[in-house]
Amino acid sequence: MSTTPEYDKRARQLATLWLLVLLACAIALAWQLRDGLPTDTRLTAMLPEDRQSPLVEQAANQLSTGFEARFVLVLSSPVLKEAATDLARRLENARRGDPDDGRPLLDQLDWRPQDLADDDPRESLDRYRYRLLTPAIREQIDSGDTRQLVTTAMRDLFSPAGTPRPITDPFGLLDTWLNERKGNRMTPHDGLLTVTEDGRRHALLMGRLASHPYDLEAQRALTDTLQAFKDERPDASLMRSGLIFHAAAGAEQAKREITTIGLGALFGLVTILLVVFRSPRVLLHMLLPLGGGLLFALPLTLLIFDRLHLLTLAFGASLIGIAIDYALHLQCDRVAHGARFQLKRLLPGLVLGLVSSLLAYLAQALTPMPGLRQMAVFAALGLLGAWLTVVLWLPRFALPGQPHAARLAEWLWHWTTPRRRLSPRVLILGGGLLVTLVATTLTVNDSLQLLNPSPPALLEEEQDVQRLLGSDTGNRFFLVKASSDNALLTRLDEIGDTLDAWRDSNDALNYDSLANNVPPRSQQRADLQRVRQLYGTPLETLVAQAGLPEDTIERARASLQDAPFLSIHEWLASPLGDLQQRLWLGKTSAGDMAATLVITGTNGSNMDQRLATLADRHPGVTYVNRAKHLSGLLGTWRQHIAGWVALAVAGLVPIMIWRYRRDAWRVLTPPLGAVLGVLSLFAVSGIPLNVFSQLGLLLVLGIGLDAGIFTVEHARRSSTWLAISLSTLSSMLAFGLLSFSATPALHYMGLACLTGLAIVWLLVPWSRPTATVAIREISHAE
Amino acid sequence: MCRHWPLCIALLFPVQALAFDLDDLQDRLHDIPGLAGQFEQQRYLADLDTRLDSQGRFRYVRDERIVWSIESPVEDRLEFTPDSVSNLADQDNNDTRENQVASLFLQLLEGDWQALDAHFDLDLNGNANQWRVTLTPDSDALRGRIVSIELKGAEFLERLELHAANEDVLQVDFSHQHVIETSHADGDEAGHVDDA
């Protein structure tokens, strides 16, 4: 290399410094990986953060993940009891990890009526029983006709199955109240918990995992257990509901795709490079930047995000394509110049290439989706690491001559150079036509389905189970805020009253509210008053009829003294209240108390409208339709990203014009032409544009700019064309393979990349300058 | 051979007594298609240190139901099935606690040890002519409600004694029992108690 000794010295220092940085990264990574790679397969990590209303976000998260560790199995079989017993045994004996001495898979399995009796809510709610009345009992006391209550109390005293408490609760008020709370569609039958639909009886098995649903060992143990059961009982059928099944499907898919897409891209790349350069040593030099990039990106990403999302790894695998770009340009230039190779000549192109790619990624880092942000940070860091490795290290290695590659470059140049060139006039005309086509026919899609990688069959099963149980995942809810617990309960109670009135005309409508179980203080006060009334003459009648001792009356009345109010906290701490934990949000940052009221069992935009109007009538109440809300957010961000890209392009145009003057359009044609081409293809074939295909276009823009810049920088050089061809081919391999992903997000991203990069490659020869371009010289270092 | 007769008999007898186990008892109780008779129930309420007595008749059809007719001190008819307890006036009973006690009650009457074994430790004493089964809960949750249950009987179950955790005691004595044919019982109107 013909450079000054001073320059050489500094380059050597920088190369050593980079080695030290990478060594530090290696040490940091080893320390971070001491307990294995902290991966994350959560689907929710892909979901956007809602910056405008963090409380809605918190509420939605809590509603959807409240039952994370639980799952439900619905079993159908001609020999139901036998099959259910068999399945329960298998689940109870299932182990995580080693089948013989691994830890148990489940904390708890409820499948017999007795299992549910184990959590007795009576004890924790014992002191509040005098303030909790069911509407029916309230009505009976108010009407003055308490004969029915006395009869029921008598029966409890004399039935062999009764559990009378003549002093604490002679009328069994708490039992009646609790029974109403348990009202779900589960019925005990033949020693099993069952649900019936269309005359068919299914057994229910409800499990609670000992670990979390993202525990890969737990997923494997559960999947294997169910598979073994199905293999041995082909006549039984199972429906599954629970996050663990979705997490298992997601993890399985991500793992499969990392292997097929990541390894597929690497394998294809190695094959191409070996064919072109025919030297394992050159191949090693090509892969060195890749290693440098990964070593740089992994520890820093883990430092910023704590855990690595599996999707980041899948996407990171695609980074292989771009990281190798720089090495390709360097190597192809070496092929052309041999010993006369100088990094200085390539540097401006390399810098512009890096800057444009980083811009594309950084735009992605601005999206509010944590999952995508992590991918972008990972990719940007990886690129920077790869770039630095190429620039600082690769020129220092001596390499054998590459006559074969040089011949190949000439051959490619000869066969792919078109006779004619595009003229700006044709370009403007064609561009105008395509813009019109896109503007008039392109559709968009912001559906939440894009984010949901679960197989449709599994989603259907989940819905079937939810329907059988009459439960809901909390898609639509009221977010209610008030200054105190009691004010909050009063507000919840008011909304509940309106919904109760609506229910009379629409029995599908139902709701879950804290106020149903923790009445406002005014109600609790009135109910205690009613109980005092009941403990008057009706109690005296009961005691006389049953022949109980006289002092029963006084002792029962004494227990009404100092009856405490039931508070939200005590309710939530009770076994039954545990089921409503998901509704409680607690103190907000503004000092308010907040809770959700979940609407179930009704659909239709008509109802949406009514619910929204109801929310408007009450202060501190917001109605949220989560699915709608989220697709609205997705749509907003799709527009935002489009805006950012437009801004990035607008920022690049002056730079390009400054450097390439009249030939700036040649730099911009491949990237912008490709983006427009992809949009037109989508428009013509009726594929709607979504936020993920748009992100794919961002990458097309970055790689297209690389290609445009190098074409114009080194206009008439076959080696540059070889480098561009190899780089688009490798990127198509890396990103295009994503279009085979079963995750909708990655699929659309890959589809945009595959078509976009192909168009980039096709456009480059047409926009190539016919002679060396007059470039404004950047003053090189010395 | 004949010389050993006394020895044979001596050997045979205890063996036979020893061999009487829970399975045999279950088989025997399970062979009864239905049963009707009278009961006397005593409930001791520890809180009040008081005893509530009641009498009446019962009619039991295996695997199906038991109808419990209280005749004094009040008149009331209850029906227990494996799934639910209901009084005949009010069919819609969803008291899960009571249902659980009712299904436990049925399992006890039928000697359904498999079902009971899931929640109790079972202990059989005596022989075919005079047996006693003691059940102790094997879970803390159940121990919080039941201390022990004792069943005594000969041909049929004769006494059931349940000691609750709050020191209440339920004792039911069965008498004048006789086997009824299921087909006959099925033909009867539900709730009808055989007056034998």
PDB file of C-alpha atoms in Angstrom, chain A residues 62-71 213 242-243 472 578-580 582:
ATOM      1  CA  GLN A  62     -52.787  -6.955  32.838  1.00  0.00           C
ATOM      2  CA  LEU A  63     -56.007  -8.232  31.278  1.00  0.00           C
ATOM      3  CA  SER A  64     -54.256 -10.359  28.704  1.00  0.00           C
ATOM      4  CA  THR A  65     -51.468 -11.737  30.862  1.00  0.00           C
ATOM      5  CA  GLY A  66     -53.435 -12.164  34.085  1.00  0.00           C
ATOM      6  CA  PHE A  67     -53.673 -15.866  33.541  1.00  0.00           C
ATOM      7  CA  GLU A  68     -50.264 -16.402  32.020  1.00  0.00           C
ATOM      8  CA  ALA A  69     -49.363 -19.403  34.106  1.00  0.00           C
ATOM      9  CA  ARG A  70     -52.751 -21.068  33.741  1.00  0.00           C
ATOM     10  CA  PHE A  71     -54.133 -23.227  30.996  1.00  0.00           C
ATOM     11  CA  PRO A 213     -45.277 -20.166  30.001  1.00  0.00           C
ATOM     12  CA  GLY A 242     -53.602 -20.833  27.512  1.00  0.00           C
ATOM     13  CA  LEU A 243     -50.605 -18.694  26.769  1.00  0.00           C
ATOM     14  CA  ASP A 472     -63.368 -13.439  27.579  1.00  0.00           C
ATOM     15  CA  ASP A 578     -57.588 -13.537  43.072  1.00  0.00           C
ATOM     16  CA  LEU A 579     -59.548 -14.029  39.840  1.00  0.00           C
ATOM     17  CA  GLN A 580     -60.220 -10.306  39.719  1.00  0.00           C
ATOM     18  CA  ARG A 582     -56.462  -8.458  36.570  1.00  0.00           C
TER      19      ARG A 582
END
